[in-house]
Amino acid sequence: KAAERRRSREVLDDIADTLGSDQSRLTFVADVRPVYSWLTDEGYLAFNPLEGIESEYGWERPDADNQSLRAADVQRLLAAADTPAETLLVTALPGWGLRPSEVAQLHVSQFALEGDDPHIAFDDRKNGPGTVAIHYGVHTVSDRIDQLAAADDWQGYLFPSPTKSNQRVHSDTITNRFKRLADRADVSVDGQLATPRTARRFWYSTYSSAMVDIRAEMDAIADEQGAQSGTVVWEQYLSEADRRRRRRQAMASKLTDAFGAENSTVAGGGTEPVS
């Protein structure tokens, strides 16, 4: 299986070099995949070597509805942020990849900022409980907490409601605040004002790019050591701690273009998201 997967990826590497865009590469895979699927279903093959190939290579279809912020856009948003709350807003959406509803519900009790693994813990997310790494923004969170802690009636929410009837803001408020900041920073995506969705896509596109770099690194190690493939090196020769460290470093390196290096948590920790 490993040898066949390696052979198919050698072919795809040549195809990717020949074809000039992700759109054309995805079209090629879409044409070939049904053949492998039929052979697998009919019992001629034990497995489909193209399974999950798009995410493995990080190819994306350039639909207008799937555009994201760029690193330069994040820089402009940060430059336009006038308050700790606005800076945290930019950090939480494109920097942590959170949904507006998750940002609205952020509570001081969810944060683990000390040690080698700064993260946010969620008891209930769309995909279930889990944690989200803080690659950037420990100081941003700390500054926001210090600002809010000065109020005697603070209930622990990082985005408290200005009205006494609610403890925290609604997700629509997060969306509206981000849009106002984007308007002030003159940040648009595909001709439309940037939204939290385009910010969240920035995180995912950045993470995908980081994983492509890791796969290239593992392939190089496999070539040096005579291993079957980079996947074998990754899965069989690296501990979970090593894999987490490499994901952390690759992701932080990618985010540096947008957020700078001074607020990175890589030197002191950080980890990839679990859910």
GROMACS .gro file of C-alpha atoms in nm:
model
  275
    1LYS     CA    1   0.000   0.000   0.000
    2ALA     CA    2   0.277   0.244   0.091
    3ALA     CA    3   0.460   0.174  -0.235
    4GLU     CA    4   0.146   0.227  -0.443
    5ARG     CA    5   0.062   0.548  -0.262
    6ARG     CA    6   0.416   0.669  -0.326
    7ARG     CA    7   0.391   0.578  -0.695
    8SER     CA    8   0.060   0.760  -0.737
    9ARG     CA    9   0.200   1.069  -0.568
   10GLU     CA   10   0.505   1.068  -0.794
   11VAL     CA   11   0.264   1.082  -1.087
   12LEU     CA   12   0.065   1.361  -0.922
   13ASP     CA   13   0.384   1.555  -0.853
   14ASP     CA   14   0.459   1.550  -1.227
   15ILE     CA   15   0.102   1.646  -1.310
   16ALA     CA   16   0.109   1.930  -1.058
   17ASP     CA   17   0.427   2.067  -1.215
   18THR     CA   18   0.272   2.047  -1.562
   19LEU     CA   19  -0.066   2.198  -1.477
   20GLY     CA   20  -0.057   2.563  -1.387
   21SER     CA   21  -0.332   2.603  -1.128
   22ASP     CA   22  -0.506   2.424  -0.843
   23GLN     CA   23  -0.826   2.435  -1.048
   24SER     CA   24  -0.673   2.230  -1.330
   25ARG     CA   25  -0.507   1.989  -1.085
   26LEU     CA   26  -0.837   1.930  -0.907
   27THR     CA   27  -1.008   1.874  -1.242
   28PHE     CA   28  -0.750   1.608  -1.329
   29VAL     CA   29  -0.806   1.429  -0.997
   30ALA     CA   30  -1.183   1.449  -1.045
   31ASP     CA   31  -1.144   1.279  -1.383
   32VAL     CA   32  -0.919   1.001  -1.255
   33ARG     CA   33  -1.074   0.932  -0.915
   34PRO     CA   34  -1.393   0.762  -1.049
   35VAL     CA   35  -1.178   0.503  -1.227
   36TYR     CA   36  -1.000   0.410  -0.906
   37SER     CA   37  -1.329   0.419  -0.715
   38TRP     CA   38  -1.487   0.175  -0.963
   39LEU     CA   39  -1.187  -0.058  -0.949
   40THR     CA   40  -1.200  -0.051  -0.570
   41ASP     CA   41  -1.576  -0.114  -0.554
   42GLU     CA   42  -1.548  -0.404  -0.798
   43GLY     CA   43  -1.271  -0.567  -0.597
   44TYR     CA   44  -0.988  -0.518  -0.845
   45LEU     CA   45  -0.804  -0.291  -0.599
   46ALA     CA   46  -0.768  -0.321  -0.223
   47PHE     CA   47  -0.784   0.057  -0.170
   48ASN     CA   48  -0.815   0.388  -0.354
   49PRO     CA   49  -0.471   0.555  -0.362
   50LEU     CA   50  -0.629   0.894  -0.439
   51GLU     CA   51  -0.838   0.904  -0.123
   52GLY     CA   52  -0.794   1.243   0.051
   53ILE     CA   53  -0.546   1.365  -0.207
   54GLU     CA   54  -0.679   1.723  -0.229
   55SER     CA   55  -0.627   1.798   0.140
   56GLU     CA   56  -0.290   1.622   0.136
   57TYR     CA   57  -0.161   1.848  -0.139
   58GLY     CA   58  -0.341   2.155  -0.007
   59TRP     CA   59  -0.510   2.228  -0.340
   60GLU     CA   60  -0.804   2.467  -0.324
   61ARG     CA   61  -1.069   2.550  -0.582
   62PRO     CA   62  -1.057   2.928  -0.640
   63ASP     CA   63  -1.427   2.996  -0.601
   64ALA     CA   64  -1.532   3.352  -0.529
   65ASP     CA   65  -1.721   3.224  -0.225
   66ASN     CA   66  -1.407   3.063  -0.083
   67GLN     CA   67  -1.172   3.363  -0.078
   68SER     CA   68  -0.991   3.454   0.241
   69LEU     CA   69  -0.798   3.739   0.393
   70ARG     CA   70  -0.431   3.777   0.307
   71ALA     CA   71  -0.145   3.843   0.545
   72ALA     CA   72  -0.137   4.207   0.433
   73ASP     CA   73  -0.507   4.238   0.517
   74VAL     CA   74  -0.447   4.111   0.870
   75GLN     CA   75  -0.166   4.361   0.911
   76ARG     CA   76  -0.397   4.644   0.810
   77LEU     CA   77  -0.667   4.527   1.049
   78LEU     CA   78  -0.419   4.516   1.336
   79ALA     CA   79  -0.290   4.863   1.245
   80ALA     CA   80  -0.647   4.999   1.246
   81ALA     CA   81  -0.736   4.841   1.583
   82ASP     CA   82  -0.759   5.119   1.841
   83THR     CA   83  -0.844   4.921   2.155
   84PRO     CA   84  -0.741   4.594   2.325
   85ALA     CA   85  -1.086   4.461   2.235
   86GLU     CA   86  -1.033   4.526   1.864
   87THR     CA   87  -0.684   4.378   1.872
   88LEU     CA   88  -0.823   4.068   2.041
   89LEU     CA   89  -1.098   4.052   1.779
   90VAL     CA   90  -0.842   4.036   1.498
   91THR     CA   91  -0.633   3.784   1.689
   92ALA     CA   92  -0.928   3.555   1.762
   93LEU     CA   93  -1.076   3.543   1.411
   94PRO     CA   94  -0.789   3.506   1.161
   95GLY     CA   95  -0.526   3.425   1.425
   96TRP     CA   96  -0.708   3.145   1.608
   97GLY     CA   97  -0.965   3.055   1.344
   98LEU     CA   98  -1.264   3.094   1.576
   99ARG     CA   99  -1.626   3.140   1.474
  100PRO     CA  100  -1.805   3.465   1.575
  101SER     CA  101  -2.021   3.271   1.821
  102GLU     CA  102  -1.709   3.128   1.986
  103VAL     CA  103  -1.549   3.471   2.010
  104ALA     CA  104  -1.862   3.614   2.169
  105GLN     CA  105  -1.859   3.342   2.435
  106LEU     CA  106  -1.489   3.361   2.524
  107HIS     CA  107  -1.446   3.347   2.902
  108VAL     CA  108  -1.134   3.391   3.111
  109SER     CA  109  -1.179   3.040   3.253
  110GLN     CA  110  -1.118   2.888   2.907
  111PHE     CA  111  -0.764   3.019   2.875
  112ALA     CA  112  -0.445   2.840   2.973
  113LEU     CA  113  -0.175   3.100   2.911
  114GLU     CA  114   0.113   2.966   3.119
  115GLY     CA  115   0.360   2.692   3.034
  116ASP     CA  116   0.450   2.529   2.706
  117ASP     CA  117   0.098   2.480   2.573
  118PRO     CA  118  -0.105   2.802   2.569
  119HIS     CA  119  -0.454   2.720   2.446
  120ILE     CA  120  -0.827   2.777   2.471
  121ALA     CA  121  -1.046   2.495   2.601
  122PHE     CA  122  -1.397   2.447   2.464
  123ASP     CA  123  -1.652   2.222   2.634
  124ASP     CA  124  -1.892   2.253   2.344
  125ARG     CA  125  -1.793   2.335   1.987
  126LYS     CA  126  -1.956   2.252   1.656
  127ASN     CA  127  -1.732   1.945   1.629
  128GLY     CA  128  -1.744   1.862   2.000
  129PRO     CA  129  -1.518   1.952   2.293
  130GLY     CA  130  -1.153   2.028   2.230
  131THR     CA  131  -0.879   2.286   2.245
  132VAL     CA  132  -0.751   2.556   2.010
  133ALA     CA  133  -0.386   2.653   2.016
  134ILE     CA  134  -0.269   3.005   2.082
  135HIS     CA  135   0.020   3.044   1.839
  136TYR     CA  136  -0.008   3.419   1.872
  137GLY     CA  137  -0.180   3.649   2.116
  138VAL     CA  138  -0.094   3.553   2.475
  139HIS     CA  139  -0.006   3.914   2.553
  140THR     CA  140  -0.317   4.033   2.371
  141VAL     CA  141  -0.536   3.816   2.593
  142SER     CA  142  -0.350   3.921   2.906
  143ASP     CA  143  -0.389   4.290   2.821
  144ARG     CA  144  -0.762   4.246   2.762
  145ILE     CA  145  -0.807   4.058   3.091
  146ASP     CA  146  -0.615   4.327   3.281
  147GLN     CA  147  -0.835   4.593   3.125
  148LEU     CA  148  -1.160   4.417   3.215
  149ALA     CA  149  -1.053   4.303   3.561
  150ALA     CA  150  -1.050   4.664   3.676
  151ALA     CA  151  -1.431   4.662   3.672
  152ASP     CA  152  -1.593   4.532   3.993
  153ASP     CA  153  -1.889   4.379   3.807
  154TRP     CA  154  -1.690   4.191   3.543
  155GLN     CA  155  -1.829   3.839   3.487
  156GLY     CA  156  -1.524   3.697   3.311
  157TYR     CA  157  -1.634   3.733   2.947
  158LEU     CA  158  -1.372   3.888   2.720
  159PHE     CA  159  -1.644   4.061   2.518
  160PRO     CA  160  -1.894   4.168   2.785
  161SER     CA  161  -2.227   4.317   2.687
  162PRO     CA  162  -2.265   4.693   2.735
  163THR     CA  163  -2.618   4.629   2.865
  164LYS     CA  164  -2.684   4.489   3.211
  165SER     CA  165  -2.945   4.248   3.078
  166ASN     CA  166  -2.675   4.032   2.914
  167GLN     CA  167  -2.337   3.916   3.038
  168ARG     CA  168  -2.176   3.895   2.694
  169VAL     CA  169  -2.232   4.021   2.342
  170HIS     CA  170  -2.416   3.828   2.071
  171SER     CA  171  -2.231   3.670   1.779
  172ASP     CA  172  -2.392   3.928   1.547
  173THR     CA  173  -2.220   4.198   1.749
  174ILE     CA  174  -1.883   4.033   1.687
  175THR     CA  175  -1.959   4.020   1.314
  176ASN     CA  176  -2.067   4.384   1.304
  177ARG     CA  177  -1.763   4.501   1.501
  178PHE     CA  178  -1.530   4.316   1.268
  179LYS     CA  179  -1.699   4.462   0.961
  180ARG     CA  180  -1.671   4.813   1.103
  181LEU     CA  181  -1.302   4.756   1.167
  182ALA     CA  182  -1.256   4.617   0.816
  183ASP     CA  183  -1.432   4.922   0.674
  184ARG     CA  184  -1.206   5.153   0.873
  185ALA     CA  185  -0.898   4.957   0.760
  186ASP     CA  186  -1.027   4.947   0.400
  187VAL     CA  187  -0.994   4.569   0.384
  188SER     CA  188  -1.204   4.385   0.128
  189VAL     CA  189  -1.206   4.036  -0.022
  190ASP     CA  190  -1.308   3.990  -0.384
  191GLY     CA  191  -1.454   4.339  -0.385
  192GLN     CA  192  -1.665   4.284  -0.074
  193LEU     CA  193  -1.603   4.403   0.281
  194ALA     CA  194  -1.406   4.146   0.482
  195THR     CA  195  -1.611   3.929   0.718
  196PRO     CA  196  -1.537   3.687   1.003
  197ARG     CA  197  -1.583   3.404   0.755
  198THR     CA  198  -1.302   3.530   0.534
  199ALA     CA  199  -1.093   3.574   0.848
  200ARG     CA  200  -1.155   3.213   0.955
  201ARG     CA  201  -1.065   3.094   0.605
  202PHE     CA  202  -0.733   3.275   0.642
  203TRP     CA  203  -0.650   3.050   0.935
  204TYR     CA  204  -0.739   2.734   0.746
  205SER     CA  205  -0.551   2.831   0.431
  206THR     CA  206  -0.249   2.915   0.646
  207TYR     CA  207  -0.268   2.582   0.826
  208SER     CA  208  -0.303   2.397   0.496
  209SER     CA  209   0.008   2.571   0.364
  210ALA     CA  210   0.199   2.481   0.680
  211MET     CA  211   0.107   2.114   0.639
  212VAL     CA  212   0.227   2.118   0.278
  213ASP     CA  213   0.566   2.240   0.403
  214ILE     CA  214   0.576   1.963   0.661
  215ARG     CA  215   0.497   1.699   0.400
  216ALA     CA  216   0.780   1.829   0.182
  217GLU     CA  217   1.016   1.811   0.480
  218MET     CA  218   0.912   1.453   0.556
  219ASP     CA  219   0.960   1.352   0.191
  220ALA     CA  220   1.312   1.494   0.200
  221ILE     CA  221   1.390   1.297   0.517
  222ALA     CA  222   1.249   0.982   0.357
  223ASP     CA  223   1.479   1.029   0.058
  224GLU     CA  224   1.780   1.076   0.283
  225GLN     CA  225   1.705   0.774   0.500
  226GLY     CA  226   1.567   0.541   0.234
  227ALA     CA  227   1.224   0.526   0.399
  228GLN     CA  228   0.923   0.427   0.191
  229SER     CA  229   0.763   0.772   0.200
  230GLY     CA  230   0.734   1.091   0.397
  231THR     CA  231   0.406   0.960   0.538
  232VAL     CA  232   0.589   0.660   0.685
  233VAL     CA  233   0.846   0.890   0.845
  234TRP     CA  234   0.571   1.108   0.988
  235GLU     CA  235   0.355   0.828   1.124
  236GLN     CA  236   0.612   0.570   1.234
  237TYR     CA  237   0.935   0.749   1.319
  238LEU     CA  238   0.817   1.065   1.492
  239SER     CA  239   0.657   1.072   1.834
  240GLU     CA  240   0.333   1.257   1.888
  241ALA     CA  241   0.529   1.525   2.074
  242ASP     CA  242   0.759   1.568   1.772
  243ARG     CA  243   0.464   1.590   1.535
  244ARG     CA  244   0.295   1.851   1.753
  245ARG     CA  245   0.617   2.051   1.774
  246ARG     CA  246   0.667   2.048   1.397
  247ARG     CA  247   0.305   2.150   1.334
  248ARG     CA  248   0.340   2.428   1.589
  249GLN     CA  249   0.660   2.561   1.437
  250ALA     CA  250   0.531   2.545   1.080
  251MET     CA  251   0.206   2.720   1.166
  252ALA     CA  252   0.375   2.993   1.368
  253SER     CA  253   0.621   3.056   1.087
  254LYS     CA  254   0.333   3.105   0.844
  255LEU     CA  255   0.145   3.337   1.079
  256THR     CA  256   0.450   3.557   1.132
  257ASP     CA  257   0.387   3.732   0.800
  258ALA     CA  258   0.053   3.856   0.930
  259PHE     CA  259   0.108   3.900   1.304
  260GLY     CA  260   0.482   3.951   1.340
  261ALA     CA  261   0.720   3.754   1.560
  262GLU     CA  262   0.705   3.947   1.886
  263ASN     CA  263   0.377   3.795   2.007
  264SER     CA  264   0.448   3.437   1.899
  265THR     CA  265   0.418   3.155   2.150
  266VAL     CA  266   0.648   2.916   1.963
  267ALA     CA  267   0.950   2.982   2.180
  268GLY     CA  268   0.745   2.901   2.486
  269GLY     CA  269   0.501   2.649   2.346
  270GLY     CA  270   0.176   2.638   2.158
  271THR     CA  271   0.021   2.345   1.977
  272GLU     CA  272  -0.201   2.266   1.687
  273PRO     CA  273  -0.582   2.261   1.724
  274VAL     CA  274  -0.742   1.938   1.833
  275SER     CA  275  -1.088   2.017   1.706
   0.00000   0.00000   0.00000
